[in-house]
Amino acid sequence: MSQGGLEADRRAMVHALALGRRGMGQTWPNPAVGCVLVREGRIVGRGWTQPGGRPHAETQALAMAGDAARGATAYVTLEPCAHHGQTPPCVDALIDAGIARVVAPLADSDPRVSGQGFDRLRAAGIAVETGVMADVAMRDHAGFFLRIEQGRPFVTLKLALSLDGRIATATGESRWITGPAARRAVHALRARHDAVMVGGGTARADNPALTVRGLGVARQPVRVVATRFLDVPLMGQLAQTARDIPVWLLHGPGVRAETARAWEGLGATLLPVAKAGGRIDPSDMLQALGAQGLTRVFCEGGGQLAASLLAADLVDELHVFTAGVALGAEGVPGLGALGVEKLSLAPRLTLVDSSVEGGDLHHVWRRRTGD
């Protein structure tokens, strides 16, 4: 391929990836895919996976293009599906539309698809090219791949801290450490995840709604609370809105039957998980969420839940919002006990972005995959 052709492919794939991100948080358990159709240098169709996981991106783009799809190149951010689910395979739609070439960065690791979509396209005489923007696509689809390959969702942890790493005063006051711009950024992050999760202590202390507000999302994230004993107030916002927006409670064994019945009566879903060290096991917790179809979970603390995920090396991305306020040693620390005795054993992450949100700093860190 010529350099000009490669650059054109990259530009089109950047567009397709941007479209795919519009579906983040809306499409689980399906991946958030984007698709752009280009014919003779002109975009004739585009689409992305719709809320609930269907229609798929390819069929959206083909519907827009109509007859102009014949002879076009389809830029798709993941291998087109080749299996019959609730909708026919996307490869059949691409073949029937007369697509001449398909460019996709990655194969789908779902065993129902993996390589079969590409094979069927090639068998139909369609040119297939892979690898374009593969590193970016891998990040975008990380949650989908993690659920398929490891049974757990991608985990984003958010911490809103004072300059000295506190999340509340000694009396528990925490609203608001960061300013309005940072809080808007947090709502945007919530919107790009399938679920928002907090620990039981945070649910009791803050009575949060855990919804996305001000962005007009089609599908609110699931609200998840990790609470060993189900001791979250039944008159709180989460309980009283559980029939309108899903509430899932991850709890340990041996909870009181009447408490469990009360929560189920309010419309909540109860997910029992194992204990480890007297607390809910973080790995089993994520396995339970993955089994329910979640691919991306946004954890907002508190400190002990955040520490347990970090200690178990289960935080894939960390967003830290730091405000210009100092609360002192008597304030509540942003992280619970980690049990770190040597610096060499402390969790370490890699800084990938830094920005300013109003008067607050926003740092993005990712888990290290090797040194």
mmCIF file of N, CA, C and O in Angstrom, residues 58-154:
data_model
loop_
_atom_site.group_PDB
_atom_site.id
_atom_site.type_symbol
_atom_site.label_atom_id
_atom_site.label_comp_id
_atom_site.label_asym_id
_atom_site.label_seq_id
_atom_site.Cartn_x
_atom_site.Cartn_y
_atom_site.Cartn_z
ATOM 1 N N GLU A 58 -21.999 -1.433 11.689
ATOM 2 C CA GLU A 58 -21.947 -1.688 10.256
ATOM 3 C C GLU A 58 -23.316 -1.512 9.605
ATOM 4 O O GLU A 58 -23.434 -0.921 8.530
ATOM 5 N N THR A 59 -24.365 -2.042 10.242
ATOM 6 C CA THR A 59 -25.691 -1.931 9.648
ATOM 7 C C THR A 59 -26.188 -0.486 9.668
ATOM 8 O O THR A 59 -26.898 -0.057 8.760
ATOM 9 N N GLN A 60 -25.792 0.277 10.692
ATOM 10 C CA GLN A 60 -26.132 1.696 10.727
ATOM 11 C C GLN A 60 -25.492 2.434 9.545
ATOM 12 O O GLN A 60 -26.138 3.239 8.867
ATOM 13 N N ALA A 61 -24.212 2.163 9.313
ATOM 14 C CA ALA A 61 -23.501 2.829 8.225
ATOM 15 C C ALA A 61 -24.046 2.404 6.860
ATOM 16 O O ALA A 61 -24.198 3.242 5.950
ATOM 17 N N LEU A 62 -24.341 1.125 6.709
ATOM 18 C CA LEU A 62 -24.878 0.637 5.435
ATOM 19 C C LEU A 62 -26.245 1.236 5.137
ATOM 20 O O LEU A 62 -26.567 1.554 3.991
ATOM 21 N N ALA A 63 -27.073 1.385 6.175
ATOM 22 C CA ALA A 63 -28.392 1.986 5.978
ATOM 23 C C ALA A 63 -28.269 3.429 5.509
ATOM 24 O O ALA A 63 -29.047 3.893 4.660
ATOM 25 N N MET A 64 -27.280 4.155 6.033
ATOM 26 C CA MET A 64 -27.070 5.530 5.605
ATOM 27 C C MET A 64 -26.580 5.574 4.153
ATOM 28 O O MET A 64 -27.008 6.434 3.370
ATOM 29 N N ALA A 65 -25.699 4.652 3.794
ATOM 30 C CA ALA A 65 -25.079 4.691 2.464
ATOM 31 C C ALA A 65 -26.017 4.240 1.358
ATOM 32 O O ALA A 65 -25.965 4.762 0.233
ATOM 33 N N GLY A 66 -26.872 3.260 1.650
ATOM 34 C CA GLY A 66 -27.736 2.722 0.604
ATOM 35 C C GLY A 66 -26.916 2.127 -0.536
ATOM 36 O O GLY A 66 -25.910 1.436 -0.316
ATOM 37 N N ASP A 67 -27.306 2.422 -1.772
ATOM 38 C CA ASP A 67 -26.609 1.866 -2.941
ATOM 39 C C ASP A 67 -25.181 2.360 -3.070
ATOM 40 O O ASP A 67 -24.356 1.722 -3.745
ATOM 41 N N ALA A 68 -24.860 3.476 -2.430
ATOM 42 C CA ALA A 68 -23.497 4.018 -2.516
ATOM 43 C C ALA A 68 -22.473 3.135 -1.809
ATOM 44 O O ALA A 68 -21.269 3.339 -1.957
ATOM 45 N N ALA A 69 -22.943 2.149 -1.036
ATOM 46 C CA ALA A 69 -22.019 1.244 -0.350
ATOM 47 C C ALA A 69 -21.312 0.300 -1.319
ATOM 48 O O ALA A 69 -20.221 -0.196 -1.009
ATOM 49 N N ARG A 70 -21.912 0.058 -2.484
ATOM 50 C CA ARG A 70 -21.309 -0.889 -3.435
ATOM 51 C C ARG A 70 -19.965 -0.351 -3.922
ATOM 52 O O ARG A 70 -19.871 0.769 -4.410
ATOM 53 N N GLY A 71 -18.930 -1.163 -3.739
ATOM 54 C CA GLY A 71 -17.584 -0.778 -4.130
ATOM 55 C C GLY A 71 -16.835 0.055 -3.119
ATOM 56 O O GLY A 71 -15.699 0.446 -3.357
ATOM 57 N N ALA A 72 -17.455 0.320 -1.968
ATOM 58 C CA ALA A 72 -16.832 1.173 -0.945
ATOM 59 C C ALA A 72 -15.895 0.376 -0.044
ATOM 60 O O ALA A 72 -15.903 -0.863 -0.026
ATOM 61 N N THR A 73 -15.085 1.114 0.709
ATOM 62 C CA THR A 73 -14.255 0.526 1.769
ATOM 63 C C THR A 73 -14.947 0.772 3.106
ATOM 64 O O THR A 73 -15.383 1.885 3.387
ATOM 65 N N ALA A 74 -15.044 -0.285 3.909
ATOM 66 C CA ALA A 74 -15.639 -0.177 5.239
ATOM 67 C C ALA A 74 -14.521 -0.149 6.274
ATOM 68 O O ALA A 74 -13.709 -1.082 6.347
ATOM 69 N N TYR A 75 -14.472 0.915 7.051
ATOM 70 C CA TYR A 75 -13.524 1.028 8.161
ATOM 71 C C TYR A 75 -14.289 0.707 9.439
ATOM 72 O O TYR A 75 -15.185 1.454 9.842
ATOM 73 N N VAL A 76 -13.948 -0.408 10.066
ATOM 74 C CA VAL A 76 -14.671 -0.900 11.242
ATOM 75 C C VAL A 76 -13.664 -1.075 12.369
ATOM 76 O O VAL A 76 -12.566 -1.601 12.153
ATOM 77 N N THR A 77 -14.025 -0.658 13.582
ATOM 78 C CA THR A 77 -13.047 -0.642 14.673
ATOM 79 C C THR A 77 -12.848 -1.996 15.347
ATOM 80 O O THR A 77 -12.036 -2.109 16.258
ATOM 81 N N LEU A 78 -13.565 -3.029 14.878
ATOM 82 C CA LEU A 78 -13.379 -4.391 15.386
ATOM 83 C C LEU A 78 -13.870 -5.340 14.302
ATOM 84 O O LEU A 78 -14.741 -4.982 13.501
ATOM 85 N N GLU A 79 -13.298 -6.520 14.270
ATOM 86 C CA GLU A 79 -13.710 -7.516 13.284
ATOM 87 C C GLU A 79 -15.234 -7.654 13.235
ATOM 88 O O GLU A 79 -15.874 -7.845 14.271
ATOM 89 N N PRO A 80 -15.840 -7.562 12.066
ATOM 90 C CA PRO A 80 -17.300 -7.710 11.976
ATOM 91 C C PRO A 80 -17.760 -9.077 12.456
ATOM 92 O O PRO A 80 -17.095 -10.090 12.230
ATOM 93 N N CYS A 81 -18.912 -9.097 13.129
ATOM 94 C CA CYS A 81 -19.391 -10.351 13.715
ATOM 95 C C CYS A 81 -19.817 -11.321 12.623
ATOM 96 O O CYS A 81 -20.307 -10.934 11.558
ATOM 97 N N ALA A 82 -19.625 -12.610 12.901
ATOM 98 C CA ALA A 82 -19.918 -13.668 11.927
ATOM 99 C C ALA A 82 -20.925 -14.671 12.462
ATOM 100 O O ALA A 82 -21.152 -15.707 11.848
ATOM 101 N N HIS A 83 -21.539 -14.388 13.606
ATOM 102 C CA HIS A 83 -22.473 -15.343 14.206
ATOM 103 C C HIS A 83 -23.870 -14.754 14.277
ATOM 104 O O HIS A 83 -24.053 -13.538 14.289
ATOM 105 N N HIS A 84 -24.855 -15.617 14.314
ATOM 106 C CA HIS A 84 -26.243 -15.203 14.470
ATOM 107 C C HIS A 84 -26.538 -15.015 15.952
ATOM 108 O O HIS A 84 -26.442 -15.951 16.748
ATOM 109 N N GLY A 85 -26.868 -13.791 16.330
ATOM 110 C CA GLY A 85 -27.326 -13.517 17.684
ATOM 111 C C GLY A 85 -28.761 -13.026 17.586
ATOM 112 O O GLY A 85 -29.607 -13.668 16.952
ATOM 113 N N GLN A 86 -29.043 -11.874 18.192
ATOM 114 C CA GLN A 86 -30.368 -11.283 18.041
ATOM 115 C C GLN A 86 -30.511 -10.575 16.699
ATOM 116 O O GLN A 86 -31.616 -10.202 16.308
ATOM 117 N N THR A 87 -29.383 -10.405 16.014
ATOM 118 C CA THR A 87 -29.382 -9.824 14.672
ATOM 119 C C THR A 87 -28.516 -10.696 13.770
ATOM 120 O O THR A 87 -27.635 -11.422 14.249
ATOM 121 N N PRO A 88 -28.717 -10.634 12.443
ATOM 122 C CA PRO A 88 -27.884 -11.422 11.529
ATOM 123 C C PRO A 88 -26.441 -10.942 11.560
ATOM 124 O O PRO A 88 -26.146 -9.821 11.994
ATOM 125 N N PRO A 89 -25.503 -11.778 11.084
ATOM 126 C CA PRO A 89 -24.085 -11.392 11.092
ATOM 127 C C PRO A 89 -23.812 -10.147 10.249
ATOM 128 O O PRO A 89 -24.363 -9.990 9.153
ATOM 129 N N CYS A 90 -22.947 -9.283 10.768
ATOM 130 C CA CYS A 90 -22.582 -8.073 10.020
ATOM 131 C C CYS A 90 -21.796 -8.407 8.755
ATOM 132 O O CYS A 90 -21.845 -7.651 7.777
ATOM 133 N N VAL A 91 -21.059 -9.526 8.772
ATOM 134 C CA VAL A 91 -20.320 -9.888 7.555
ATOM 135 C C VAL A 91 -21.280 -10.118 6.401
ATOM 136 O O VAL A 91 -20.991 -9.752 5.252
ATOM 137 N N ASP A 92 -22.442 -10.717 6.673
ATOM 138 C CA ASP A 92 -23.422 -10.953 5.608
ATOM 139 C C ASP A 92 -23.932 -9.627 5.051
ATOM 140 O O ASP A 92 -24.099 -9.473 3.832
ATOM 141 N N ALA A 93 -24.173 -8.667 5.946
ATOM 142 C CA ALA A 93 -24.655 -7.358 5.489
ATOM 143 C C ALA A 93 -23.611 -6.667 4.626
ATOM 144 O O ALA A 93 -23.949 -6.051 3.604
ATOM 145 N N LEU A 94 -22.333 -6.763 5.012
ATOM 146 C CA LEU A 94 -21.259 -6.144 4.226
ATOM 147 C C LEU A 94 -21.126 -6.815 2.859
ATOM 148 O O LEU A 94 -20.952 -6.140 1.834
ATOM 149 N N ILE A 95 -21.214 -8.140 2.841
ATOM 150 C CA ILE A 95 -21.103 -8.879 1.575
ATOM 151 C C ILE A 95 -22.279 -8.541 0.666
ATOM 152 O O ILE A 95 -22.108 -8.244 -0.526
ATOM 153 N N ASP A 96 -23.492 -8.576 1.219
ATOM 154 C CA ASP A 96 -24.689 -8.316 0.411
ATOM 155 C C ASP A 96 -24.711 -6.889 -0.138
ATOM 156 O O ASP A 96 -25.271 -6.637 -1.209
ATOM 157 N N ALA A 97 -24.088 -5.951 0.597
ATOM 158 C CA ALA A 97 -24.078 -4.550 0.154
ATOM 159 C C ALA A 97 -23.051 -4.295 -0.935
ATOM 160 O O ALA A 97 -23.020 -3.199 -1.509
ATOM 161 N N GLY A 98 -22.187 -5.265 -1.206
ATOM 162 C CA GLY A 98 -21.189 -5.090 -2.245
ATOM 163 C C GLY A 98 -19.955 -4.329 -1.808
ATOM 164 O O GLY A 98 -19.254 -3.738 -2.649
ATOM 165 N N ILE A 99 -19.652 -4.347 -0.525
ATOM 166 C CA ILE A 99 -18.431 -3.708 -0.027
ATOM 167 C C ILE A 99 -17.218 -4.365 -0.694
ATOM 168 O O ILE A 99 -17.138 -5.591 -0.799
ATOM 169 N N ALA A 100 -16.260 -3.547 -1.141
ATOM 170 C CA ALA A 100 -15.097 -4.077 -1.847
ATOM 171 C C ALA A 100 -13.924 -4.363 -0.929
ATOM 172 O O ALA A 100 -13.093 -5.240 -1.230
ATOM 173 N N ARG A 101 -13.843 -3.629 0.189
ATOM 174 C CA ARG A 101 -12.666 -3.744 1.053
ATOM 175 C C ARG A 101 -13.080 -3.433 2.486
ATOM 176 O O ARG A 101 -13.898 -2.541 2.726
ATOM 177 N N VAL A 102 -12.488 -4.165 3.428
ATOM 178 C CA VAL A 102 -12.749 -3.928 4.847
ATOM 179 C C VAL A 102 -11.419 -3.694 5.545
ATOM 180 O O VAL A 102 -10.483 -4.490 5.401
ATOM 181 N N VAL A 103 -11.340 -2.604 6.289
ATOM 182 C CA VAL A 103 -10.160 -2.296 7.087
ATOM 183 C C VAL A 103 -10.584 -2.326 8.546
ATOM 184 O O VAL A 103 -11.507 -1.615 8.956
ATOM 185 N N ALA A 104 -9.932 -3.165 9.337
ATOM 186 C CA ALA A 104 -10.253 -3.297 10.767
ATOM 187 C C ALA A 104 -8.957 -3.465 11.539
ATOM 188 O O ALA A 104 -8.065 -4.199 11.099
ATOM 189 N N PRO A 105 -8.831 -2.811 12.683
ATOM 190 C CA PRO A 105 -7.562 -2.875 13.408
ATOM 191 C C PRO A 105 -7.304 -4.206 14.095
ATOM 192 O O PRO A 105 -6.157 -4.643 14.197
ATOM 193 N N LEU A 106 -8.374 -4.867 14.555
ATOM 194 C CA LEU A 106 -8.204 -6.015 15.436
ATOM 195 C C LEU A 106 -9.186 -7.132 15.113
ATOM 196 O O LEU A 106 -10.308 -6.879 14.658
ATOM 197 N N ALA A 107 -8.755 -8.356 15.423
ATOM 198 C CA ALA A 107 -9.682 -9.481 15.422
ATOM 199 C C ALA A 107 -10.474 -9.478 16.721
ATOM 200 O O ALA A 107 -10.003 -9.000 17.755
ATOM 201 N N ASP A 108 -11.678 -9.985 16.668
ATOM 202 C CA ASP A 108 -12.525 -10.120 17.843
ATOM 203 C C ASP A 108 -12.105 -11.374 18.597
ATOM 204 O O ASP A 108 -12.007 -12.454 18.007
ATOM 205 N N SER A 109 -11.848 -11.248 19.918
ATOM 206 C CA SER A 109 -11.415 -12.421 20.685
ATOM 207 C C SER A 109 -12.575 -13.298 21.141
ATOM 208 O O SER A 109 -12.357 -14.361 21.724
ATOM 209 N N ASP A 110 -13.817 -12.869 20.885
ATOM 210 C CA ASP A 110 -14.972 -13.704 21.176
ATOM 211 C C ASP A 110 -14.867 -14.970 20.308
ATOM 212 O O ASP A 110 -14.776 -14.875 19.084
ATOM 213 N N PRO A 111 -14.868 -16.159 20.919
ATOM 214 C CA PRO A 111 -14.687 -17.391 20.132
ATOM 215 C C PRO A 111 -15.759 -17.601 19.074
ATOM 216 O O PRO A 111 -15.552 -18.339 18.110
ATOM 217 N N ARG A 112 -16.903 -16.936 19.199
ATOM 218 C CA ARG A 112 -17.944 -17.053 18.180
ATOM 219 C C ARG A 112 -17.576 -16.285 16.909
ATOM 220 O O ARG A 112 -18.180 -16.499 15.858
ATOM 221 N N VAL A 113 -16.599 -15.405 17.012
ATOM 222 C CA VAL A 113 -16.222 -14.555 15.877
ATOM 223 C C VAL A 113 -14.782 -14.793 15.466
ATOM 224 O O VAL A 113 -14.491 -15.030 14.299
ATOM 225 N N SER A 114 -13.876 -14.723 16.435
ATOM 226 C CA SER A 114 -12.427 -14.693 16.278
ATOM 227 C C SER A 114 -11.901 -15.239 14.950
ATOM 228 O O SER A 114 -11.750 -16.436 14.763
ATOM 229 N N GLY A 115 -11.625 -14.334 14.027
ATOM 230 C CA GLY A 115 -11.057 -14.700 12.732
ATOM 231 C C GLY A 115 -12.087 -15.129 11.712
ATOM 232 O O GLY A 115 -11.824 -15.052 10.493
ATOM 233 N N GLN A 116 -13.247 -15.585 12.149
ATOM 234 C CA GLN A 116 -14.238 -16.110 11.207
ATOM 235 C C GLN A 116 -14.847 -15.005 10.342
ATOM 236 O O GLN A 116 -15.172 -15.223 9.177
ATOM 237 N N GLY A 117 -14.991 -13.814 10.948
ATOM 238 C CA GLY A 117 -15.521 -12.708 10.162
ATOM 239 C C GLY A 117 -14.604 -12.351 9.019
ATOM 240 O O GLY A 117 -15.049 -12.189 7.867
ATOM 241 N N PHE A 118 -13.313 -12.246 9.311
ATOM 242 C CA PHE A 118 -12.338 -11.945 8.263
ATOM 243 C C PHE A 118 -12.313 -13.057 7.209
ATOM 244 O O PHE A 118 -12.241 -12.787 6.008
ATOM 245 N N ASP A 119 -12.358 -14.310 7.643
ATOM 246 C CA ASP A 119 -12.303 -15.439 6.710
ATOM 247 C C ASP A 119 -13.483 -15.409 5.739
ATOM 248 O O ASP A 119 -13.316 -15.636 4.530
ATOM 249 N N ARG A 120 -14.663 -15.114 6.268
ATOM 250 C CA ARG A 120 -15.852 -15.104 5.406
ATOM 251 C C ARG A 120 -15.816 -13.932 4.432
ATOM 252 O O ARG A 120 -16.264 -14.057 3.285
ATOM 253 N N LEU A 121 -15.285 -12.814 4.858
ATOM 254 C CA LEU A 121 -15.159 -11.676 3.947
ATOM 255 C C LEU A 121 -14.195 -12.003 2.809
ATOM 256 O O LEU A 121 -14.485 -11.724 1.638
ATOM 257 N N ARG A 122 -13.061 -12.594 3.163
ATOM 258 C CA ARG A 122 -12.074 -12.942 2.133
ATOM 259 C C ARG A 122 -12.641 -13.994 1.184
ATOM 260 O O ARG A 122 -12.408 -13.933 -0.034
ATOM 261 N N ALA A 123 -13.375 -14.948 1.724
ATOM 262 C CA ALA A 123 -13.966 -15.991 0.878
ATOM 263 C C ALA A 123 -14.959 -15.407 -0.122
ATOM 264 O O ALA A 123 -15.179 -15.976 -1.198
ATOM 265 N N ALA A 124 -15.553 -14.262 0.243
ATOM 266 C CA ALA A 124 -16.509 -13.600 -0.650
ATOM 267 C C ALA A 124 -15.808 -12.666 -1.634
ATOM 268 O O ALA A 124 -16.479 -11.959 -2.394
ATOM 269 N N GLY A 125 -14.470 -12.639 -1.614
ATOM 270 C CA GLY A 125 -13.720 -11.809 -2.542
ATOM 271 C C GLY A 125 -13.479 -10.392 -2.068
ATOM 272 O O GLY A 125 -13.054 -9.540 -2.852
ATOM 273 N N ILE A 126 -13.733 -10.133 -0.798
ATOM 274 C CA ILE A 126 -13.523 -8.793 -0.240
ATOM 275 C C ILE A 126 -12.113 -8.705 0.322
ATOM 276 O O ILE A 126 -11.672 -9.580 1.075
ATOM 277 N N ALA A 127 -11.391 -7.649 -0.052
ATOM 278 C CA ALA A 127 -10.049 -7.440 0.487
ATOM 279 C C ALA A 127 -10.156 -7.045 1.954
ATOM 280 O O ALA A 127 -10.994 -6.223 2.338
ATOM 281 N N VAL A 128 -9.301 -7.641 2.795
ATOM 282 C CA VAL A 128 -9.317 -7.369 4.232
ATOM 283 C C VAL A 128 -7.932 -6.928 4.665
ATOM 284 O O VAL A 128 -6.935 -7.600 4.353
ATOM 285 N N GLU A 129 -7.853 -5.817 5.362
ATOM 286 C CA GLU A 129 -6.587 -5.343 5.915
ATOM 287 C C GLU A 129 -6.761 -5.093 7.400
ATOM 288 O O GLU A 129 -7.781 -4.550 7.835
ATOM 289 N N THR A 130 -5.768 -5.486 8.187
ATOM 290 C CA THR A 130 -5.840 -5.336 9.640
ATOM 291 C C THR A 130 -4.620 -4.575 10.151
ATOM 292 O O THR A 130 -3.653 -4.368 9.439
ATOM 293 N N GLY A 131 -4.697 -4.151 11.399
ATOM 294 C CA GLY A 131 -3.561 -3.532 12.057
ATOM 295 C C GLY A 131 -3.576 -2.010 12.081
ATOM 296 O O GLY A 131 -2.786 -1.410 12.817
ATOM 297 N N VAL A 132 -4.441 -1.364 11.312
ATOM 298 C CA VAL A 132 -4.469 0.100 11.276
ATOM 299 C C VAL A 132 -5.027 0.632 12.595
ATOM 300 O O VAL A 132 -6.126 0.285 13.001
ATOM 301 N N MET A 133 -4.251 1.441 13.308
ATOM 302 C CA MET A 133 -4.638 2.037 14.593
ATOM 303 C C MET A 133 -4.961 0.959 15.638
ATOM 304 O O MET A 133 -5.798 1.159 16.517
ATOM 305 N N ALA A 134 -4.254 -0.157 15.567
ATOM 306 C CA ALA A 134 -4.558 -1.276 16.456
ATOM 307 C C ALA A 134 -4.339 -0.923 17.920
ATOM 308 O O ALA A 134 -5.094 -1.390 18.793
ATOM 309 N N ASP A 135 -3.308 -0.118 18.227
ATOM 310 C CA ASP A 135 -3.040 0.213 19.623
ATOM 311 C C ASP A 135 -4.169 1.035 20.233
ATOM 312 O O ASP A 135 -4.573 0.809 21.382
ATOM 313 N N VAL A 136 -4.713 1.974 19.456
ATOM 314 C CA VAL A 136 -5.821 2.797 19.950
ATOM 315 C C VAL A 136 -7.083 1.956 20.090
ATOM 316 O O VAL A 136 -7.809 2.046 21.089
ATOM 317 N N ALA A 137 -7.350 1.124 19.109
ATOM 318 C CA ALA A 137 -8.534 0.267 19.166
ATOM 319 C C ALA A 137 -8.459 -0.695 20.343
ATOM 320 O O ALA A 137 -9.473 -0.977 20.993
ATOM 321 N N MET A 138 -7.262 -1.182 20.642
ATOM 322 C CA MET A 138 -7.101 -2.084 21.777
ATOM 323 C C MET A 138 -7.479 -1.391 23.081
ATOM 324 O O MET A 138 -8.131 -1.993 23.959
ATOM 325 N N ARG A 139 -7.095 -0.124 23.236
ATOM 326 C CA ARG A 139 -7.484 0.612 24.440
ATOM 327 C C ARG A 139 -8.995 0.820 24.490
ATOM 328 O O ARG A 139 -9.621 0.674 25.543
ATOM 329 N N ASP A 140 -9.574 1.184 23.346
ATOM 330 C CA ASP A 140 -11.015 1.448 23.327
ATOM 331 C C ASP A 140 -11.831 0.202 23.656
ATOM 332 O O ASP A 140 -12.883 0.293 24.300
ATOM 333 N N HIS A 141 -11.366 -0.949 23.199
ATOM 334 C CA HIS A 141 -12.109 -2.194 23.402
ATOM 335 C C HIS A 141 -11.572 -3.022 24.570
ATOM 336 O O HIS A 141 -11.939 -4.195 24.720
ATOM 337 N N ALA A 142 -10.722 -2.415 25.397
ATOM 338 C CA ALA A 142 -10.076 -3.171 26.475
ATOM 339 C C ALA A 142 -11.079 -3.860 27.387
ATOM 340 O O ALA A 142 -10.873 -5.004 27.804
ATOM 341 N N GLY A 143 -12.172 -3.191 27.717
ATOM 342 C CA GLY A 143 -13.164 -3.787 28.601
ATOM 343 C C GLY A 143 -13.825 -4.995 27.978
ATOM 344 O O GLY A 143 -14.042 -6.026 28.649
ATOM 345 N N PHE A 144 -14.154 -4.907 26.708
ATOM 346 C CA PHE A 144 -14.756 -6.044 26.010
ATOM 347 C C PHE A 144 -13.808 -7.230 25.992
ATOM 348 O O PHE A 144 -14.194 -8.371 26.276
ATOM 349 N N PHE A 145 -12.526 -6.965 25.680
ATOM 350 C CA PHE A 145 -11.547 -8.048 25.640
ATOM 351 C C PHE A 145 -11.316 -8.652 27.027
ATOM 352 O O PHE A 145 -11.193 -9.869 27.178
ATOM 353 N N LEU A 146 -11.234 -7.798 28.054
ATOM 354 C CA LEU A 146 -11.019 -8.313 29.407
ATOM 355 C C LEU A 146 -12.156 -9.237 29.833
ATOM 356 O O LEU A 146 -11.934 -10.276 30.462
ATOM 357 N N ARG A 147 -13.379 -8.848 29.520
ATOM 358 C CA ARG A 147 -14.514 -9.690 29.913
ATOM 359 C C ARG A 147 -14.478 -11.030 29.177
ATOM 360 O O ARG A 147 -14.723 -12.079 29.775
ATOM 361 N N ILE A 148 -14.149 -11.014 27.889
ATOM 362 C CA ILE A 148 -14.098 -12.256 27.121
ATOM 363 C C ILE A 148 -12.945 -13.144 27.589
ATOM 364 O O ILE A 148 -13.099 -14.362 27.750
ATOM 365 N N GLU A 149 -11.784 -12.538 27.838
ATOM 366 C CA GLU A 149 -10.574 -13.320 28.098
ATOM 367 C C GLU A 149 -10.322 -13.601 29.568
ATOM 368 O O GLU A 149 -9.749 -14.632 29.920
ATOM 369 N N GLN A 150 -10.722 -12.672 30.463
ATOM 370 C CA GLN A 150 -10.456 -12.858 31.887
ATOM 371 C C GLN A 150 -11.715 -12.890 32.743
ATOM 372 O O GLN A 150 -11.637 -13.108 33.951
ATOM 373 N N GLY A 151 -12.869 -12.615 32.139
ATOM 374 C CA GLY A 151 -14.121 -12.688 32.872
ATOM 375 C C GLY A 151 -14.423 -11.469 33.719
ATOM 376 O O GLY A 151 -15.385 -11.478 34.492
ATOM 377 N N ARG A 152 -13.641 -10.401 33.583
ATOM 378 C CA ARG A 152 -13.859 -9.209 34.404
ATOM 379 C C ARG A 152 -13.933 -7.970 33.536
ATOM 380 O O ARG A 152 -13.405 -7.940 32.424
ATOM 381 N N PRO A 153 -14.574 -6.901 34.025
ATOM 382 C CA PRO A 153 -14.615 -5.646 33.276
ATOM 383 C C PRO A 153 -13.350 -4.829 33.461
ATOM 384 O O PRO A 153 -12.559 -5.060 34.382
ATOM 385 N N PHE A 154 -13.167 -3.862 32.587
ATOM 386 C CA PHE A 154 -12.142 -2.831 32.729
ATOM 387 C C PHE A 154 -12.536 -1.953 33.917
ATOM 388 O O PHE A 154 -13.696 -1.571 34.076
#
